[in-house]
Amino acid sequence: MRIAILGGDGFVGWPTSLHLSNLGHEVHIVDNLSRRWIDTELGVQSLTPMDSIQERCRIWKAETGHQIQFHLLNLATEYERLKAWLAEYRPDAVIHFAEQRAAPYSMKTDRHKVYTVDNNVSATHNLLAALVETGIDAHLVHLGTMGVYGYSSVGAPIPEGYLDVEIDTPTGKKGMEILYPTRPGSVYHMTKSLDQILFQFYAQNDGLRITDLHQGIVWGTHTEQTRRHEQLINRFDYDGDYGTVLNRFLIQAAIGYPLTVHGTGGQTRAFIHIQDSVRCIELALSDAPASGERVRIFNQMTETHRVRDLAEMIAGMTGAKTVYLPNPRKEADENELIVKNDQFLALGLEPIRLQQGLLSEVVDVARKYAHRIDRSRVPAVSAWTKDIAKRVDRDPEGKRLRQVS
Ligand code: USQ
């Protein structure tokens, strides 16, 4: 297949590009390199040293003989160029990762809120409109988030995207299937909730073939393909904005920094290893919906864990200390989470579970590159409201936190 990977330079996009190229697909990365610009804005860098995207593609070709082409394009602001690109390359499938993906970044200031909404919603809508206009019948696979469901305990398993409900009508009860009600916990998660409505409309109105993957928190850094050469290494975020909880705990353990549990640590979240994440994209591609079908939604996660249990496990494994910090986010202190993921299991996913070997691998990567870590960028300083900001002004080592605006 000819596959366009929008956002192919990012944390999930890059290993997906390698995985699909390795399977023999013709891969085109389309990216505006915004994630690299955000590193510059925030004054942080990936724990792992990353080469330019062009250099990464050159090494991949030298290593495997497979070519990945890179195209510099901003989906959200260059609509006419996007249309021309699609008309020229006519992909069989489009994988859409090209969105600002950090909740804390999206909540930093009003400017970051506006950027996240403008970028994410325009990127998605431009893509949908351009597919219709060019008449390209590509399967669109979008990386969404488990966070669209929200994290209040409902006491029942979260289904894969849709909910069967019964409504009262003058002639009696009527059954209906609706999109599971969204309850986003950040501006970032809100943009992925808006994406769902855009997909629903374009599938119904124009017959676009769309799969939306509701992914949990990704952990780990290497995949089979990124391990092949030092310069194919994946990015690894550890800072308070882009670092995600399990990877953060692992690097904190590696550098002797206390594990930063927000609030009581009673938050339960869904997780998936990066290797499974790329495998799920492959599986989703193999099972495209037909035109006229409703949007296909998969829950892309393999297990759930409570934040404080993860901290306890990593402390037990490494001897790290744990600190319970005032929570910078507005979220439930404690929640239960049961999630259905039957569709990927039926397609053949064999989940990689949290296991000592893979956890230790991340700690080893962090130790290897520990000299690249700026400890002052570890605390999460982005507060969800101005009131919360007043309560979270110290880091675990007692220093006053600096807000970046
Ligand atoms: N947390 C801590 N300590 C930390 C960092 C986070 O206790 O040092 C807590 C947070 O308060 C939150 C939970 O861990 O309760 C998860 O936070 P996170 O930063 O790991 O994940 P999140 O902000 O939800 O976002 C990440 C990705 C996002 C993806 C989402 C999947 O950045 O792109 O969509 O995970 S999900 O969480 O299932 O919505």
CSV table of C-alpha atoms and ligand atoms in Angstrom, one decimal:
chain,number,residue,atom,x,y,z
A,1,MET,CA,0.0,0.0,0.0
A,2,ARG,CA,1.0,3.6,-0.4
A,3,ILE,CA,0.6,5.1,3.0
A,4,ALA,CA,0.8,8.8,4.1
A,5,ILE,CA,1.8,9.1,7.7
A,6,LEU,CA,0.8,12.6,8.9
A,7,GLY,CA,2.9,13.5,11.9
A,8,GLY,CA,5.3,10.7,11.1
A,9,ASP,CA,8.2,12.5,12.9
A,10,GLY,CA,6.6,12.2,16.4
A,11,PHE,CA,6.8,9.7,19.3
A,12,VAL,CA,4.3,7.2,17.8
A,13,GLY,CA,4.5,8.4,14.2
A,14,TRP,CA,8.2,7.6,13.7
A,15,PRO,CA,8.1,4.0,14.9
A,16,THR,CA,4.9,3.4,13.0
A,17,SER,CA,6.6,4.7,9.8
A,18,LEU,CA,9.5,2.3,10.3
A,19,HIS,CA,7.1,-0.6,11.2
A,20,LEU,CA,5.0,-0.1,8.0
A,21,SER,CA,8.0,0.5,5.8
A,22,ASN,CA,9.6,-2.7,7.1
A,23,LEU,CA,6.4,-4.6,6.1
A,24,GLY,CA,7.0,-3.4,2.5
A,25,HIS,CA,4.6,-0.5,2.3
A,26,GLU,CA,5.5,2.7,0.4
A,27,VAL,CA,5.7,5.2,3.3
A,28,HIS,CA,5.4,9.0,3.0
A,29,ILE,CA,5.9,11.1,6.1
A,30,VAL,CA,4.1,14.4,6.0
A,31,ASP,CA,5.0,16.6,9.0
A,32,ASN,CA,5.5,20.3,9.8
A,33,LEU,CA,8.1,19.4,12.5
A,34,SER,CA,6.0,21.4,15.0
A,35,ARG,CA,7.0,19.0,17.9
A,36,ARG,CA,10.7,20.0,17.3
A,37,TRP,CA,9.7,23.7,17.4
A,38,ILE,CA,7.8,23.1,20.7
A,39,ASP,CA,11.0,21.6,22.2
A,40,THR,CA,12.7,24.9,21.3
A,41,GLU,CA,9.9,27.0,22.7
A,42,LEU,CA,10.0,25.1,26.0
A,43,GLY,CA,13.7,24.9,26.2
A,44,VAL,CA,13.7,21.1,26.6
A,45,GLN,CA,14.9,18.2,24.4
A,46,SER,CA,14.2,14.6,24.0
A,47,LEU,CA,16.1,12.4,26.5
A,48,THR,CA,17.4,10.5,23.5
A,49,PRO,CA,19.4,12.4,20.9
A,50,MET,CA,17.3,12.6,17.7
A,51,ASP,CA,18.7,13.3,14.2
A,52,SER,CA,16.8,15.4,11.6
A,53,ILE,CA,14.0,13.6,9.9
A,54,GLN,CA,15.9,13.6,6.6
A,55,GLU,CA,18.9,11.9,8.3
A,56,ARG,CA,16.6,9.4,10.0
A,57,CYS,CA,15.2,8.4,6.6
A,58,ARG,CA,18.7,8.2,5.1
A,59,ILE,CA,19.9,5.8,7.8
A,60,TRP,CA,16.7,3.7,7.4
A,61,LYS,CA,17.4,3.4,3.7
A,62,ALA,CA,21.1,2.5,4.2
A,63,GLU,CA,20.1,0.0,6.9
A,64,THR,CA,17.2,-1.8,5.1
A,65,GLY,CA,17.0,-0.6,1.5
A,66,HIS,CA,13.5,0.7,2.1
A,67,GLN,CA,12.8,4.3,1.3
A,68,ILE,CA,10.7,6.6,3.4
A,69,GLN,CA,10.0,10.0,1.8
A,70,PHE,CA,9.6,13.1,3.9
A,71,HIS,CA,7.3,16.0,2.9
A,72,LEU,CA,7.3,19.3,4.9
A,73,LEU,CA,3.7,20.5,5.1
A,74,ASN,CA,1.5,22.1,7.6
A,75,LEU,CA,-1.9,20.4,7.5
A,76,ALA,CA,-3.6,23.1,9.6
A,77,THR,CA,-2.5,26.1,7.6
A,78,GLU,CA,-1.6,25.0,4.1
A,79,TYR,CA,-4.9,23.6,2.8
A,80,GLU,CA,-4.2,24.1,-0.9
A,81,ARG,CA,-0.8,22.4,-0.6
A,82,LEU,CA,-2.4,19.5,1.2
A,83,LYS,CA,-4.9,19.1,-1.5
A,84,ALA,CA,-2.2,19.2,-4.2
A,85,TRP,CA,-0.1,16.7,-2.3
A,86,LEU,CA,-3.0,14.2,-2.0
A,87,ALA,CA,-3.9,14.7,-5.7
A,88,GLU,CA,-0.3,14.0,-6.6
A,89,TYR,CA,0.5,11.0,-4.4
A,90,ARG,CA,-3.0,9.4,-4.1
A,91,PRO,CA,-2.4,7.3,-1.0
A,92,ASP,CA,-4.3,4.1,-0.3
A,93,ALA,CA,-4.3,4.9,3.4
A,94,VAL,CA,-3.7,8.0,5.5
A,95,ILE,CA,-2.6,7.7,9.1
A,96,HIS,CA,-3.3,10.9,11.0
A,97,PHE,CA,-1.1,11.6,14.0
A,98,ALA,CA,-0.6,15.3,13.2
A,99,GLU,CA,-2.0,16.9,16.3
A,100,GLN,CA,-0.6,18.6,19.4
A,101,ARG,CA,-0.8,15.7,21.9
A,102,ALA,CA,0.1,16.9,25.4
A,103,ALA,CA,-2.7,17.8,27.9
A,104,PRO,CA,-0.4,19.9,30.1
A,105,TYR,CA,0.9,21.9,27.1
A,106,SER,CA,-2.7,22.6,26.0
A,107,MET,CA,-3.5,24.0,29.5
A,108,LYS,CA,-0.4,26.2,29.9
A,109,THR,CA,-1.9,29.5,28.9
A,110,ASP,CA,-4.7,30.9,26.8
A,111,ARG,CA,-2.3,31.1,23.9
A,112,HIS,CA,-1.5,27.3,24.2
A,113,LYS,CA,-5.3,26.5,24.4
A,114,VAL,CA,-5.9,28.6,21.2
A,115,TYR,CA,-3.0,27.0,19.4
A,116,THR,CA,-4.0,23.4,20.3
A,117,VAL,CA,-7.6,23.9,19.1
A,118,ASP,CA,-6.6,25.8,15.9
A,119,ASN,CA,-4.0,23.3,15.0
A,120,ASN,CA,-5.8,20.0,15.9
A,121,VAL,CA,-9.3,20.8,14.7
A,122,SER,CA,-8.1,22.6,11.5
A,123,ALA,CA,-5.6,19.7,10.7
A,124,THR,CA,-8.4,17.1,10.9
A,125,HIS,CA,-11.0,19.1,9.1
A,126,ASN,CA,-8.6,20.2,6.3
A,127,LEU,CA,-7.7,16.6,5.8
A,128,LEU,CA,-11.4,15.4,5.6
A,129,ALA,CA,-12.4,18.2,3.2
A,130,ALA,CA,-9.3,17.6,1.0
A,131,LEU,CA,-10.1,13.9,0.8
A,132,VAL,CA,-13.6,14.6,-0.4
A,133,GLU,CA,-12.5,17.3,-2.8
A,134,THR,CA,-9.8,15.2,-4.5
A,135,GLY,CA,-12.1,12.1,-4.5
A,136,ILE,CA,-9.4,9.9,-3.0
A,137,ASP,CA,-10.9,6.8,-1.4
A,138,ALA,CA,-8.2,6.3,1.2
A,139,HIS,CA,-8.7,4.5,4.5
A,140,LEU,CA,-8.2,7.2,7.1
A,141,VAL,CA,-6.8,5.9,10.4
A,142,HIS,CA,-6.7,8.5,13.2
A,143,LEU,CA,-5.0,8.4,16.5
A,144,GLY,CA,-7.5,9.4,19.1
A,145,THR,CA,-7.4,9.0,22.8
A,146,MET,CA,-9.0,7.1,25.7
A,147,GLY,CA,-9.4,10.5,27.3
A,148,VAL,CA,-12.5,11.3,25.2
A,149,TYR,CA,-14.5,9.0,27.5
A,150,GLY,CA,-13.4,10.9,30.7
A,151,TYR,CA,-12.4,9.4,34.0
A,152,SER,CA,-15.4,9.3,36.2
A,153,SER,CA,-16.1,5.8,37.5
A,154,VAL,CA,-19.2,4.5,35.7
A,155,GLY,CA,-19.1,1.0,37.1
A,156,ALA,CA,-19.4,-0.6,33.7
A,157,PRO,CA,-16.8,-1.5,31.0
A,158,ILE,CA,-16.1,1.3,28.5
A,159,PRO,CA,-17.3,0.0,25.1
A,160,GLU,CA,-15.4,0.7,21.9
A,161,GLY,CA,-16.8,4.1,20.9
A,162,TYR,CA,-20.5,3.5,20.8
A,163,LEU,CA,-23.2,3.1,23.5
A,164,ASP,CA,-26.6,1.4,23.1
A,165,VAL,CA,-29.3,3.6,24.7
A,166,GLU,CA,-33.0,3.4,24.9
A,167,ILE,CA,-35.1,6.6,24.6
A,168,ASP,CA,-38.8,7.2,25.3
A,169,THR,CA,-40.9,8.2,22.3
A,170,PRO,CA,-44.6,8.9,22.1
A,171,THR,CA,-45.0,5.4,20.6
A,172,GLY,CA,-42.9,3.6,23.1
A,173,LYS,CA,-39.2,2.9,23.8
A,174,LYS,CA,-36.7,3.1,20.9
A,175,GLY,CA,-33.2,1.6,20.8
A,176,MET,CA,-30.4,3.8,19.5
A,177,GLU,CA,-26.6,3.6,19.1
A,178,ILE,CA,-24.8,6.8,20.0
A,179,LEU,CA,-21.2,7.9,20.2
A,180,TYR,CA,-20.2,7.4,23.8
A,181,PRO,CA,-20.7,10.7,25.6
A,182,THR,CA,-17.4,12.6,25.7
A,183,ARG,CA,-16.0,14.1,28.9
A,184,PRO,CA,-12.6,15.5,28.0
A,185,GLY,CA,-10.3,16.5,30.9
A,186,SER,CA,-8.2,19.0,29.1
A,187,VAL,CA,-8.3,21.3,26.0
A,188,TYR,CA,-6.1,18.7,24.2
A,189,HIS,CA,-8.6,15.9,25.0
A,190,MET,CA,-11.4,18.2,24.0
A,191,THR,CA,-9.9,18.5,20.5
A,192,LYS,CA,-10.0,14.7,20.1
A,193,SER,CA,-13.6,14.8,21.1
A,194,LEU,CA,-14.4,17.4,18.5
A,195,ASP,CA,-12.5,15.2,15.9
A,196,GLN,CA,-15.0,12.4,16.6
A,197,ILE,CA,-17.9,14.6,15.4
A,198,LEU,CA,-16.0,15.6,12.3
A,199,PHE,CA,-15.4,12.0,11.5
A,200,GLN,CA,-19.1,11.0,12.1
A,201,PHE,CA,-20.2,13.7,9.7
A,202,TYR,CA,-17.8,12.9,6.8
A,203,ALA,CA,-18.4,9.2,7.1
A,204,GLN,CA,-22.2,9.8,6.9
A,205,ASN,CA,-22.2,12.6,4.3
A,206,ASP,CA,-19.4,11.6,2.0
A,207,GLY,CA,-18.9,7.9,2.6
A,208,LEU,CA,-15.3,8.4,3.9
A,209,ARG,CA,-13.8,5.3,5.3
A,210,ILE,CA,-12.5,6.1,8.8
A,211,THR,CA,-11.1,4.3,11.8
A,212,ASP,CA,-10.6,6.2,15.1
A,213,LEU,CA,-8.2,4.6,17.6
A,214,HIS,CA,-8.8,5.5,21.2
A,215,GLN,CA,-5.3,5.1,22.6
A,216,GLY,CA,-4.2,4.9,26.2
A,217,ILE,CA,-1.0,6.2,27.6
A,218,VAL,CA,2.0,4.8,25.7
A,219,TRP,CA,5.0,3.6,27.6
A,220,GLY,CA,8.5,2.3,26.5
A,221,THR,CA,10.7,3.9,23.9
A,222,HIS,CA,12.1,1.2,21.5
A,223,THR,CA,10.4,-0.9,19.0
A,224,GLU,CA,12.1,-3.7,16.9
A,225,GLN,CA,12.8,-1.2,14.2
A,226,THR,CA,14.1,1.7,16.2
A,227,ARG,CA,16.6,-0.7,17.9
A,228,ARG,CA,18.2,-1.5,14.6
A,229,HIS,CA,20.5,1.6,14.5
A,230,GLU,CA,21.5,4.2,17.1
A,231,GLN,CA,20.3,7.0,14.7
A,232,LEU,CA,16.8,5.4,14.3
A,233,ILE,CA,16.2,5.9,18.0
A,234,ASN,CA,12.7,7.2,19.0
A,235,ARG,CA,12.2,10.4,20.9
A,236,PHE,CA,11.6,10.2,24.7
A,237,ASP,CA,9.9,13.0,26.6
A,238,TYR,CA,10.6,13.4,30.3
A,239,ASP,CA,9.5,17.0,31.0
A,240,GLY,CA,6.4,18.1,32.9
A,241,ASP,CA,4.5,18.9,29.7
A,242,TYR,CA,5.2,16.1,27.3
A,243,GLY,CA,6.5,13.3,29.5
A,244,THR,CA,3.8,10.7,30.3
A,245,VAL,CA,3.4,9.2,33.7
A,246,LEU,CA,5.0,5.7,33.5
A,247,ASN,CA,7.9,6.8,31.3
A,248,ARG,CA,8.4,9.8,33.7
A,249,PHE,CA,8.5,7.6,36.8
A,250,LEU,CA,11.1,5.3,35.0
A,251,ILE,CA,13.4,8.2,34.2
A,252,GLN,CA,12.9,9.8,37.6
A,253,ALA,CA,14.0,6.5,39.2
A,254,ALA,CA,17.0,6.4,36.9
A,255,ILE,CA,18.3,9.8,37.9
A,256,GLY,CA,17.4,9.6,41.6
A,257,TYR,CA,14.5,12.1,41.4
A,258,PRO,CA,11.5,11.4,43.6
A,259,LEU,CA,8.6,9.8,41.7
A,260,THR,CA,6.1,12.6,41.2
A,261,VAL,CA,2.6,11.3,42.1
A,262,HIS,CA,-0.1,13.9,41.6
A,263,GLY,CA,-2.7,14.0,44.4
A,264,THR,CA,-3.5,10.7,45.9
A,265,GLY,CA,-2.3,8.7,42.9
A,266,GLY,CA,-5.7,7.1,42.8
A,267,GLN,CA,-6.1,8.0,39.1
A,268,THR,CA,-6.6,4.8,37.0
A,269,ARG,CA,-5.5,5.0,33.4
A,270,ALA,CA,-5.2,2.7,30.4
A,271,PHE,CA,-1.7,1.8,29.0
A,272,ILE,CA,-0.1,0.3,26.0
A,273,HIS,CA,3.5,-0.4,25.0
A,274,ILE,CA,4.9,1.4,22.0
A,275,GLN,CA,5.5,-1.9,20.2
A,276,ASP,CA,1.9,-2.8,20.6
A,277,SER,CA,0.8,0.7,19.5
A,278,VAL,CA,2.6,0.3,16.1
A,279,ARG,CA,1.2,-3.3,15.7
A,280,CYS,CA,-2.4,-2.0,16.4
A,281,ILE,CA,-2.0,0.5,13.5
A,282,GLU,CA,-1.0,-2.3,11.2
A,283,LEU,CA,-4.0,-4.4,12.4
A,284,ALA,CA,-6.4,-1.4,11.9
A,285,LEU,CA,-5.1,-0.9,8.4
A,286,SER,CA,-5.8,-4.6,7.6
A,287,ASP,CA,-9.4,-4.2,8.5
A,288,ALA,CA,-10.7,-1.1,6.7
A,289,PRO,CA,-14.4,-0.2,6.8
A,290,ALA,CA,-16.4,0.0,3.6
A,291,SER,CA,-17.8,3.3,2.3
A,292,GLY,CA,-21.1,4.1,4.0
A,293,GLU,CA,-20.1,2.2,7.1
A,294,ARG,CA,-20.1,4.2,10.4
A,295,VAL,CA,-16.7,5.2,11.8
A,296,ARG,CA,-15.0,2.2,13.2
A,297,ILE,CA,-13.7,2.8,16.7
A,298,PHE,CA,-11.1,0.7,18.6
A,299,ASN,CA,-9.9,1.0,22.1
A,300,GLN,CA,-6.1,0.9,21.7
A,301,MET,CA,-4.9,-0.2,25.1
A,302,THR,CA,-3.9,-3.4,26.8
A,303,GLU,CA,-4.1,-2.9,30.6
A,304,THR,CA,-5.2,-0.4,33.2
A,305,HIS,CA,-3.2,0.7,36.3
A,306,ARG,CA,-3.6,3.1,39.2
A,307,VAL,CA,-0.9,5.8,39.3
A,308,ARG,CA,0.2,5.1,42.9
A,309,ASP,CA,0.5,1.4,42.2
A,310,LEU,CA,2.9,2.1,39.3
A,311,ALA,CA,4.9,4.4,41.6
A,312,GLU,CA,5.0,1.7,44.2
A,313,MET,CA,6.1,-1.0,41.7
A,314,ILE,CA,8.9,1.2,40.3
A,315,ALA,CA,10.0,2.2,43.8
A,316,GLY,CA,10.2,-1.5,44.7
A,317,MET,CA,12.1,-2.3,41.5
A,318,THR,CA,14.6,0.6,41.8
A,319,GLY,CA,14.7,1.8,45.4
A,320,ALA,CA,13.3,5.2,44.3
A,321,LYS,CA,11.5,7.5,46.7
A,322,THR,CA,7.9,8.6,46.0
A,323,VAL,CA,6.4,12.1,46.7
A,324,TYR,CA,2.7,12.9,46.7
A,325,LEU,CA,2.3,16.4,45.2
A,326,PRO,CA,-0.6,18.8,45.0
A,327,ASN,CA,-2.3,17.9,41.7
A,328,PRO,CA,-1.8,20.5,39.0
A,329,ARG,CA,-4.8,19.1,37.1
A,330,LYS,CA,-8.5,19.2,37.7
A,331,GLU,CA,-9.3,15.5,37.7
A,332,ALA,CA,-10.9,12.9,39.9
A,333,ASP,CA,-8.7,11.9,42.8
A,334,GLU,CA,-9.7,8.2,42.5
A,335,ASN,CA,-11.4,6.4,39.6
A,336,GLU,CA,-12.1,2.9,38.5
A,337,LEU,CA,-11.5,2.0,34.8
A,338,ILE,CA,-12.6,-1.1,32.9
A,339,VAL,CA,-12.1,-1.0,29.2
A,340,LYS,CA,-13.1,-3.3,26.3
A,341,ASN,CA,-10.5,-4.0,23.7
A,342,ASP,CA,-12.0,-7.1,22.1
A,343,GLN,CA,-11.6,-5.9,18.5
A,344,PHE,CA,-7.8,-5.8,18.5
A,345,LEU,CA,-7.6,-9.1,20.4
A,346,ALA,CA,-9.9,-10.6,17.7
A,347,LEU,CA,-7.6,-9.3,15.0
A,348,GLY,CA,-4.6,-11.0,16.6
A,349,LEU,CA,-3.1,-8.6,19.0
A,350,GLU,CA,-1.0,-10.4,21.7
A,351,PRO,CA,-0.6,-7.7,24.4
A,352,ILE,CA,2.8,-6.9,25.8
A,353,ARG,CA,2.1,-6.5,29.5
A,354,LEU,CA,4.1,-4.4,32.0
A,355,GLN,CA,7.1,-6.6,32.7
A,356,GLN,CA,10.4,-6.1,34.5
A,357,GLY,CA,12.5,-6.5,31.3
A,358,LEU,CA,10.9,-3.8,29.3
A,359,LEU,CA,10.6,-1.5,32.3
A,360,SER,CA,14.3,-1.9,33.1
A,361,GLU,CA,15.1,-1.2,29.4
A,362,VAL,CA,13.6,2.3,29.8
A,363,VAL,CA,15.6,2.8,33.0
A,364,ASP,CA,18.7,1.8,31.2
A,365,VAL,CA,18.0,4.2,28.3
A,366,ALA,CA,17.5,6.9,30.8
A,367,ARG,CA,20.8,6.1,32.6
A,368,LYS,CA,22.6,6.1,29.3
A,369,TYR,CA,21.4,9.6,28.4
A,370,ALA,CA,21.0,11.0,32.0
A,371,HIS,CA,23.5,13.8,31.2
A,372,ARG,CA,20.9,15.2,28.8
A,373,ILE,CA,18.3,15.7,31.5
A,374,ASP,CA,17.6,19.1,33.0
A,375,ARG,CA,16.2,18.4,36.5
A,376,SER,CA,14.5,21.7,36.6
A,377,ARG,CA,12.2,20.6,33.7
A,378,VAL,CA,11.0,17.5,35.4
A,379,PRO,CA,8.2,19.0,37.6
A,380,ALA,CA,4.7,19.5,36.0
A,381,VAL,CA,4.1,23.2,36.2
A,382,SER,CA,1.1,23.6,34.0
A,383,ALA,CA,-1.9,24.1,36.2
A,384,TRP,CA,-5.5,23.5,35.0
A,385,THR,CA,-6.9,26.7,36.7
A,386,LYS,CA,-5.5,29.9,38.2
A,387,ASP,CA,-6.6,28.7,41.7
A,388,ILE,CA,-4.8,25.4,41.3
A,389,ALA,CA,-1.7,27.3,40.1
A,390,LYS,CA,-1.5,29.0,43.6
A,391,ARG,CA,-1.3,25.6,45.3
A,392,VAL,CA,1.4,24.0,43.0
A,393,ASP,CA,4.3,26.4,43.3
A,394,ARG,CA,7.0,24.1,44.7
A,395,ASP,CA,8.9,21.1,43.2
A,396,PRO,CA,9.5,17.9,45.1
A,397,GLU,CA,12.9,19.3,46.1
A,398,GLY,CA,11.3,22.4,47.6
A,399,LYS,CA,12.4,24.9,44.9
A,400,ARG,CA,9.9,27.5,43.6
A,401,LEU,CA,8.5,26.4,40.2
A,402,ARG,CA,8.8,28.6,37.1
A,403,GLN,CA,5.8,29.1,34.9
A,404,VAL,CA,6.7,29.3,31.2
A,405,SER,CA,4.3,31.4,29.2
B,1,USQ,N1,0.6,12.0,36.6
B,1,USQ,C1,1.2,11.9,37.8
B,1,USQ,N2,2.5,12.3,37.8
B,1,USQ,C2,3.2,12.7,36.8
B,1,USQ,C3,2.6,12.8,35.5
B,1,USQ,C4,1.2,12.4,35.5
B,1,USQ,O1,0.6,11.5,38.8
B,1,USQ,O2,4.4,13.0,36.9
B,1,USQ,C5,-0.8,11.6,36.5
B,1,USQ,C6,-1.7,12.7,35.9
B,1,USQ,O3,-2.2,13.6,36.8
B,1,USQ,C7,-2.8,11.9,35.2
B,1,USQ,C8,-2.1,10.6,34.8
B,1,USQ,O4,-0.9,10.6,35.5
B,1,USQ,O5,-3.8,11.6,36.2
B,1,USQ,C9,-1.9,10.5,33.3
B,1,USQ,O6,-1.1,11.6,32.9
B,1,USQ,P1,-0.2,11.5,31.6
B,1,USQ,O7,0.6,12.8,31.5
B,1,USQ,O8,0.6,10.2,31.6
B,1,USQ,O9,-1.3,11.3,30.4
B,1,USQ,P2,-2.3,12.3,29.7
B,1,USQ,O10,-2.1,13.7,30.1
B,1,USQ,O11,-3.7,11.7,29.9
B,1,USQ,O12,-1.9,12.2,28.2
B,1,USQ,C10,-1.2,11.1,27.6
B,1,USQ,C11,-0.7,11.5,26.2
B,1,USQ,C12,-1.9,11.8,25.3
B,1,USQ,C13,-2.8,10.6,25.2
B,1,USQ,C14,-3.3,10.2,26.6
B,1,USQ,C15,-4.0,8.9,26.6
B,1,USQ,O13,0.1,12.7,26.3
B,1,USQ,O14,-1.5,12.2,24.0
B,1,USQ,O15,-4.0,10.9,24.4
B,1,USQ,O16,-2.1,10.0,27.4
B,1,USQ,S1,-5.3,8.9,27.9
B,1,USQ,O17,-4.6,9.3,29.2
B,1,USQ,O18,-5.8,7.6,28.0
B,1,USQ,O19,-6.3,9.9,27.6
